[in-house]
Short mmCIF file of C-alpha atoms in Angstrom, two decimals:
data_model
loop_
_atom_site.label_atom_id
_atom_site.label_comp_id
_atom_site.label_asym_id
_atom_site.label_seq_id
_atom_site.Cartn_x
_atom_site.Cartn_y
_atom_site.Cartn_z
CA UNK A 478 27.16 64.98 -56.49
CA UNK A 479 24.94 63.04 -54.12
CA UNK A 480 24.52 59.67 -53.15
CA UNK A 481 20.96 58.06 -53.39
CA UNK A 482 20.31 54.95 -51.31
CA UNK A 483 17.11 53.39 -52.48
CA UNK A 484 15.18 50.98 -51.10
CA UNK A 485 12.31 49.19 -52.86
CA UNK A 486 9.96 46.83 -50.98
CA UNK A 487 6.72 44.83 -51.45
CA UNK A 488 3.54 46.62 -50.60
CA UNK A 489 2.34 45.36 -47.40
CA UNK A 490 -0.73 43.41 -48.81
CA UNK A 491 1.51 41.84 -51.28
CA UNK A 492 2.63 38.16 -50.79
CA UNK A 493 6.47 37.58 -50.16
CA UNK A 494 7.13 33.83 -51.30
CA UNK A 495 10.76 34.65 -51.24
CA UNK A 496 10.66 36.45 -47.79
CA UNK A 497 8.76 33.48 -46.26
CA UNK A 498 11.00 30.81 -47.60
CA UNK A 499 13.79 32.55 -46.31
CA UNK A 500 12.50 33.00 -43.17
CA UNK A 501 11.30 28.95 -42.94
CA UNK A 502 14.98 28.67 -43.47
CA UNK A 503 16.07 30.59 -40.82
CA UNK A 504 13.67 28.79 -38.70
CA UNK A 505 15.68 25.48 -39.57
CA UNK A 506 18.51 27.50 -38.80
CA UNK A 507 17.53 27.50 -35.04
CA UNK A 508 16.54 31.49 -35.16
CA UNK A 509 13.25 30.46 -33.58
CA UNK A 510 12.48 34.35 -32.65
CA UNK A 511 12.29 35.04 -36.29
CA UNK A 512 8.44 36.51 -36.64
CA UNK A 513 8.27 36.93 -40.78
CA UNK A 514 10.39 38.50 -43.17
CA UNK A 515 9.85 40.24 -46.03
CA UNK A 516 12.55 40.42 -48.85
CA UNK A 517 13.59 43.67 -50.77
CA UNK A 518 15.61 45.24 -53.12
CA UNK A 519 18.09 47.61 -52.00
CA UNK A 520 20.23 50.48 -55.22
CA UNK A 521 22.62 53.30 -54.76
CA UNK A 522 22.93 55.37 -57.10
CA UNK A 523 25.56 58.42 -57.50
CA UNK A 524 23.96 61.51 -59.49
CA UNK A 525 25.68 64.64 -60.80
CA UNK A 526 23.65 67.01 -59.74
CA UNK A 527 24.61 70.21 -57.75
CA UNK A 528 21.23 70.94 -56.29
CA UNK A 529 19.37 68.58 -53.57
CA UNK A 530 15.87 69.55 -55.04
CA UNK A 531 16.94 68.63 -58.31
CA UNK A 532 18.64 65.35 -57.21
CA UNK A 533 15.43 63.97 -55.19
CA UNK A 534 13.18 65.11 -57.49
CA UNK A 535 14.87 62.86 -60.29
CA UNK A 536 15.52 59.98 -57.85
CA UNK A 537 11.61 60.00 -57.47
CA UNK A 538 11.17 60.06 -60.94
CA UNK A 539 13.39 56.86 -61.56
CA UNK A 540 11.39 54.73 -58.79
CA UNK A 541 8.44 55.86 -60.00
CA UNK A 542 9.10 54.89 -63.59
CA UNK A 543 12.18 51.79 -63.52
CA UNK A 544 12.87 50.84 -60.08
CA UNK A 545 10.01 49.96 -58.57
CA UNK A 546 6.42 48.41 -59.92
CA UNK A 547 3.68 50.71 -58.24
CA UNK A 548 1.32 47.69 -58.70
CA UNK A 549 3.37 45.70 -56.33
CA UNK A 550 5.86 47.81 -54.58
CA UNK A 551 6.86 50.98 -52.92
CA UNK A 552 10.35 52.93 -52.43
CA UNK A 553 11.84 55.06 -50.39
CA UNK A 554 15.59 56.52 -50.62
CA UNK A 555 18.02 58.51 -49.18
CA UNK A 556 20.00 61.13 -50.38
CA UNK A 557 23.27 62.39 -49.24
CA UNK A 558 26.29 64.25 -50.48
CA UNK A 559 28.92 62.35 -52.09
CA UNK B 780 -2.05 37.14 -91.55
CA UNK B 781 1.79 38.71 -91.28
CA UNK B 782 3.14 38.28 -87.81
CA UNK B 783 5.77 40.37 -86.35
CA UNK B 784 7.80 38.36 -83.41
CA UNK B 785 9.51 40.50 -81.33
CA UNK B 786 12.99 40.06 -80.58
CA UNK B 787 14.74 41.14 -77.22
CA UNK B 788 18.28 40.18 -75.77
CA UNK B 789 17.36 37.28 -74.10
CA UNK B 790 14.33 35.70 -75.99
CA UNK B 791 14.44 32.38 -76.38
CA UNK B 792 10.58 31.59 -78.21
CA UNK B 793 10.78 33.25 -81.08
CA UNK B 794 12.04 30.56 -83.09
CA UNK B 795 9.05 28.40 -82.03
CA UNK B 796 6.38 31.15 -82.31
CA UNK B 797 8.07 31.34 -85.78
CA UNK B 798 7.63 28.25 -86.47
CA UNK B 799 4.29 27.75 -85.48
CA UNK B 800 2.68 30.57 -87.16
CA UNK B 801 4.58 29.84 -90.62
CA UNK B 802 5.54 26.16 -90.91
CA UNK B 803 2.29 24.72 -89.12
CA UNK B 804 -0.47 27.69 -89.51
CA UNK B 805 0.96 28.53 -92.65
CA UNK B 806 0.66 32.52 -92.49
CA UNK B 807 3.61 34.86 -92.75
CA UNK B 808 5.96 35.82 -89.71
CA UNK B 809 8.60 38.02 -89.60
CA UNK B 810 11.18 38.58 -86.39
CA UNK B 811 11.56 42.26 -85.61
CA UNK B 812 14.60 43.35 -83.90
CA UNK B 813 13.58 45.56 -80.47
CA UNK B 814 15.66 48.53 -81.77
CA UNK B 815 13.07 48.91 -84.33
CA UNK B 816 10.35 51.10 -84.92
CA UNK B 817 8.77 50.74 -87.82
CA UNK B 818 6.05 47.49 -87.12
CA UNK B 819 3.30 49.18 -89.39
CA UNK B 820 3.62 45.73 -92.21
CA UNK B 821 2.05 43.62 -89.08
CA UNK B 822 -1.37 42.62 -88.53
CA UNK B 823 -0.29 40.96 -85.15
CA UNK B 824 2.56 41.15 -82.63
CA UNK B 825 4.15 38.41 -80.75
CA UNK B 826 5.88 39.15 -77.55
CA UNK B 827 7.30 35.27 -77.22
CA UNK B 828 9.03 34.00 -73.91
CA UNK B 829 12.57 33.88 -72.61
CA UNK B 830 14.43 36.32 -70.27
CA UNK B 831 14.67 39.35 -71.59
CA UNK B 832 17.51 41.55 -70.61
CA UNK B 833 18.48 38.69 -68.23
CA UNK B 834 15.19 39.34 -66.11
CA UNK B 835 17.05 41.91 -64.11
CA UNK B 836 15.47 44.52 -61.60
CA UNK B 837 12.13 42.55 -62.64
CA UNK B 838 11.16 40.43 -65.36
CA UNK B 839 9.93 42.51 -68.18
CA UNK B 840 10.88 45.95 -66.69
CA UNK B 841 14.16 46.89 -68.83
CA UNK B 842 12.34 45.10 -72.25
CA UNK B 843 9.44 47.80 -71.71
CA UNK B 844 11.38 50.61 -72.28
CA UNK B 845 12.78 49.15 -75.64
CA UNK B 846 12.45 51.02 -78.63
CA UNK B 847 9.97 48.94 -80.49
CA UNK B 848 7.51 49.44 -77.59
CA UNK B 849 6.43 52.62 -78.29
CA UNK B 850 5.22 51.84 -81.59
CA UNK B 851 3.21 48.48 -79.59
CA UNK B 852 1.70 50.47 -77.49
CA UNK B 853 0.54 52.76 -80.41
CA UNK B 854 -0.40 49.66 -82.51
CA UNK B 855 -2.20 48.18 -79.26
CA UNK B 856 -4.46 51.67 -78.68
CA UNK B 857 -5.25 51.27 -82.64
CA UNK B 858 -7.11 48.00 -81.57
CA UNK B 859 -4.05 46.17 -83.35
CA UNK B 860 -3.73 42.21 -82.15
CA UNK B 861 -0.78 41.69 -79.58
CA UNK B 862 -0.13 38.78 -77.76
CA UNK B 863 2.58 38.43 -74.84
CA UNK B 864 3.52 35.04 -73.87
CA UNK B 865 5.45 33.95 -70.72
CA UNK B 866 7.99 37.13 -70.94
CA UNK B 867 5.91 38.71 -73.30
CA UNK B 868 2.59 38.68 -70.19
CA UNK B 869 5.18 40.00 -67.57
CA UNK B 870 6.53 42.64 -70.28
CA UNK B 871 2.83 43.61 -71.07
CA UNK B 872 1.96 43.93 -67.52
CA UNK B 873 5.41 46.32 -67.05
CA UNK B 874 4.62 48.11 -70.09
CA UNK B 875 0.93 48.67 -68.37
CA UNK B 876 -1.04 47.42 -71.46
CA UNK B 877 -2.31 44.73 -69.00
CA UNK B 878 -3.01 45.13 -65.34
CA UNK B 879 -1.20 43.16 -62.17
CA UNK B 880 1.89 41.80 -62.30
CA UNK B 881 3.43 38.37 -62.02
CA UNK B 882 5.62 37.77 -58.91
CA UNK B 883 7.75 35.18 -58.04
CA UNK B 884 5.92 31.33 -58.38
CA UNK B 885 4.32 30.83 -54.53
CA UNK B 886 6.44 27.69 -54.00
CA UNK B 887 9.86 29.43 -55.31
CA UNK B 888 10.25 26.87 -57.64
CA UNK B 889 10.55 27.14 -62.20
CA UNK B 890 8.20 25.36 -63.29
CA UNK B 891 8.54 23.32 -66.92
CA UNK B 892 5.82 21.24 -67.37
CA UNK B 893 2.70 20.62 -68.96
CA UNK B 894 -0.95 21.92 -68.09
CA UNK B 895 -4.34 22.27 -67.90
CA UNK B 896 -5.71 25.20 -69.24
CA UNK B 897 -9.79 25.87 -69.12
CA UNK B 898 -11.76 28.19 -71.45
CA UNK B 899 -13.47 30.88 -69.70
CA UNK B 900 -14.16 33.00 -72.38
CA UNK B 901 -14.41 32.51 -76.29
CA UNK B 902 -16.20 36.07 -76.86
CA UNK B 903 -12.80 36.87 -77.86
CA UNK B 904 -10.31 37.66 -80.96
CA UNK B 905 -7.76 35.37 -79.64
CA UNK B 906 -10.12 32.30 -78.37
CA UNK B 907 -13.74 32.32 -80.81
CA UNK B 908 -12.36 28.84 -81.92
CA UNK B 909 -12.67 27.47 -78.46
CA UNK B 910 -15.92 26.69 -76.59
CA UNK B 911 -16.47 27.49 -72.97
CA UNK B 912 -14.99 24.93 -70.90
CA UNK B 913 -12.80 23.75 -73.14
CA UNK B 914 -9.42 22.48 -71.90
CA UNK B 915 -6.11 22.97 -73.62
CA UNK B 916 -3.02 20.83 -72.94
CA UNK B 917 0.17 23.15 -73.15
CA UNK B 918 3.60 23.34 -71.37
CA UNK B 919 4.35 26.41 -69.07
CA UNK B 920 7.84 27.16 -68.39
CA UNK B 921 8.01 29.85 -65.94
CA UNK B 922 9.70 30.41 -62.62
CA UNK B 923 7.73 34.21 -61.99
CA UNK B 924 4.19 33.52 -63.18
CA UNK B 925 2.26 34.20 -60.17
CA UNK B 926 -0.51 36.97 -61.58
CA UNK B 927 -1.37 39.63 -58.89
CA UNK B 928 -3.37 42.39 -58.18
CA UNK B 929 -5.22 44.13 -56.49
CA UNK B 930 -8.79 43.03 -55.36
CA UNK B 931 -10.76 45.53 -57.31
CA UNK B 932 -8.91 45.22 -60.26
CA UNK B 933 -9.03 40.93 -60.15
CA UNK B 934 -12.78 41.68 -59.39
CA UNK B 935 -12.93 43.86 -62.53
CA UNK B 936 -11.42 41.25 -64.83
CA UNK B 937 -13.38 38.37 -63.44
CA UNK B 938 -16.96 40.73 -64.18
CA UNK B 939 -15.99 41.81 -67.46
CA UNK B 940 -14.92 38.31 -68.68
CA UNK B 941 -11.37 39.75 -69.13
CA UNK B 942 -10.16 36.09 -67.68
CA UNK B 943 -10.00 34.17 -70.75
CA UNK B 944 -8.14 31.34 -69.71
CA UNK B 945 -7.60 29.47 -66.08
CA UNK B 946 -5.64 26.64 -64.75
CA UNK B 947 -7.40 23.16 -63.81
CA UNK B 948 -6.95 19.49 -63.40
CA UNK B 949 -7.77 16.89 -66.02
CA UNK B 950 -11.06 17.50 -65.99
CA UNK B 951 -11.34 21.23 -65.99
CA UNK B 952 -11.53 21.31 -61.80
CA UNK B 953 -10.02 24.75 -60.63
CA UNK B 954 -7.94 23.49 -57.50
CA UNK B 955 -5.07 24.29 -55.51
CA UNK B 956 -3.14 21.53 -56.91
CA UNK B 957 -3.98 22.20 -60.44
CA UNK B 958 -2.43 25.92 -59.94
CA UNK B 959 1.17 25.87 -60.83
CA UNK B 960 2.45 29.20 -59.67
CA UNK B 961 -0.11 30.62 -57.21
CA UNK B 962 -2.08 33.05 -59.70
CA UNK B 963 -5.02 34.92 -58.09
CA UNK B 964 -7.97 33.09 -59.17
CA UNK B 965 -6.02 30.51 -60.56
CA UNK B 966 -5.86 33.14 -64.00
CA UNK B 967 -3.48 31.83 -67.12
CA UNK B 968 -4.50 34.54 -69.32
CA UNK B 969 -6.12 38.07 -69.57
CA UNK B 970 -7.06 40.59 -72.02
CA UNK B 971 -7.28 44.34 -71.95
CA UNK B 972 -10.40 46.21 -71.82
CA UNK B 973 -10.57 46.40 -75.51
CA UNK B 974 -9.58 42.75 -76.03
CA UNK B 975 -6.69 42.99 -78.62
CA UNK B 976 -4.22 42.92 -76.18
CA UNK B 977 -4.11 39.22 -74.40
CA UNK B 978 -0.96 37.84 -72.07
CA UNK B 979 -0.66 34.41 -71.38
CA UNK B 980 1.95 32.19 -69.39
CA UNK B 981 1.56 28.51 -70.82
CA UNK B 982 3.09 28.32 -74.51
CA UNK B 983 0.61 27.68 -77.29
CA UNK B 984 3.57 28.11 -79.86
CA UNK B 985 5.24 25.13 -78.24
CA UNK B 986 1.56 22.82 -79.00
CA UNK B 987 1.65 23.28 -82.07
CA UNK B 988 2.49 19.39 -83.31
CA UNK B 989 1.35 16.06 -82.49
CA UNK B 990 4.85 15.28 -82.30
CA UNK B 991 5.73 17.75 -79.89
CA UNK B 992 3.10 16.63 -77.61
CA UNK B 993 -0.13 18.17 -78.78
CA UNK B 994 -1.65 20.81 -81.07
CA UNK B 995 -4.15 22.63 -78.57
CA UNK B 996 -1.79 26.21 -78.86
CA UNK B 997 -2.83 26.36 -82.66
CA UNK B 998 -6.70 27.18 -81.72
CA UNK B 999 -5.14 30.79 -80.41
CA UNK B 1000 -3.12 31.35 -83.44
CA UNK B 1001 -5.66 30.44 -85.50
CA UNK B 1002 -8.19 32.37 -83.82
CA UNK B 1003 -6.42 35.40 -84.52
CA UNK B 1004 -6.54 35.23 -88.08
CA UNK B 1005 -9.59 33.64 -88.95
CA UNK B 1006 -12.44 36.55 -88.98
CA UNK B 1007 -14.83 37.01 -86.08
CA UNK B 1008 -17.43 39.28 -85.02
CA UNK B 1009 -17.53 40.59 -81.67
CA UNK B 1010 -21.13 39.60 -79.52
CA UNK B 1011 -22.88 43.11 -79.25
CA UNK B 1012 -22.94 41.97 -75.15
CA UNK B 1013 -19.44 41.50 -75.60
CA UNK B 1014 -18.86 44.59 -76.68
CA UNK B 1015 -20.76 46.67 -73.91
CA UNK B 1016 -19.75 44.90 -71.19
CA UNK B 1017 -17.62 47.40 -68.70
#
């Protein structure tokens, strides 16, 4: 069994309205050091699958095809035993 | 013309593209459940609005991998007629029978209002009715309806007059102000290379009556099912 923590972002060149309203709000907040931010979507996911290889290679698989739009984001994950 | 209007969890237009295409336009419709297969008794599809499957993960991106859009897909590379609207565009663009995507509206807001829409292109199956320059009135109700992508592919659509419709002010003006979700280009609707595959935000189902405001969505409808044939410079263009 392992546990996959997957993180799926905007593509760098993509706009962030969310990201950049939050971060006007933090502004307001007072956090004046606050640069940009860029909001995400963060899954974990617990496979049953005895082999690592096998594991990654079907994480990959699932971001490629449900959890992440290639046209406007990109992933990357984690994967440990669990 | 038989319509098939597709049916998700969470779609809330179907009743009004129903209505539209049978009570006002007169031709037949038919809703088809998701879980179904078998859409070969259509001449056109409907992908209507709402939230399917709640909008989680991203709007349109569980709805793709329905059942039922296997067989669009197949219908779509036979040069059958499908049109997404609102949901339907983002489930088109997930399903990758249209290119981009539509993000979040720039100013975070949903948007339920009405709009200018301006005719780009009526070398097409779903606008021949209209003339260049044209501009619709119809409602949008959207709150991700932002289209994006990248440059080369905007730059594609724009050159092959893929960009059949584009919001504006009153008097057709493409402006900041007159753009109600941030679109690239200002874009309200696109078609596939082939052109029998269009997605749209604004509602044409829901201007279908004087009495419900104005009757400028029936052009579409009606340009789908009254015969046209396609400009030879239409046809070539790449």
């Amino acid at each position: 069994m392992y546990l996959a923590k997957v993180k799926v972002t905007l593509k760098p060149a993509v706009n962030d309205p969310q990201g950049i309203t939050i971060g006007r709000a933090l502004g307001r907040l007072g956090f004046d050091t606050v640069d940009s931010v860029r909001a995400g979507k963060y899954f974990e996911l617990k496979i049953n699958e005895p082999e690592r290889a096998v594991a990654e290679k079907k994480v990959r698989e699932m971001c490629e095809k449900l959890l992440a739009n290639p046209v406007i984001e990109r992933f990357s994950f984690d994967l440990e035993p669990a | 013309m038989k319509f098939g209007i597709v049916v998700f969890p969470g779609t809330w237009s179907d009743g009004d593209c129903h209505h539209a295409t049978s009570t006002v336009l007169s031709q037949q419709a038919e809703f088809v459940w998701h879980g179904d297969r078998d859409i070969s008794r259509f001449d056109a599809i409907i992908l209507p609005g709402g939230f399917s499957y709640g909008d989680y993960l991203r709007c349109g991106a569980i709805a793709r991998f329905s059942p039922i859009m296997e067989s669009i897909i197949r219908f779509a590379e036979r040069g059958g007629q499908v049109i997404g609207i609102c949901n339907g565009f983002q489930i088109l663009c997930e399903a990758g029978l249209l290119p981009g995507a539509l993000m979040r509206n720039d100013h975070m807001e949903f948007r339920c209002s009405w709009i200018n829409l301006r005719v780009e292109q009526p070398d097409s199956q779903f606008s021949h009715l209209t003339k260049k320059g044209q501009i619709l009135h119809m409602p949008i109700s959207h709150g991700e309806g932002n289209y994006q992508a990248d440059p080369e592919t905007i730059a594609t659509l724009e050159r092959t007059g893929r960009v059949l419709f584009r919001y504006c002010d009153e008097r057709g003006g493409i402006t900041r102000e007159a753009n109600p979700n941030g679109s690239a280009n200002s874009i309200a609707g696109i078609v596939n290379e082939r052109g029998n595959v269009l997605g749209m935000m604004p509602h044409p189902e829901r201007a279908c009556e004087a009495l419900l405001g104005g009757e400028d969505g029936n052009v579409i409808f009606r340009s789908m099912f009254t015969p046209w044939r396609q400009p030879a410079d239409v046809s070539q263009r790449k």
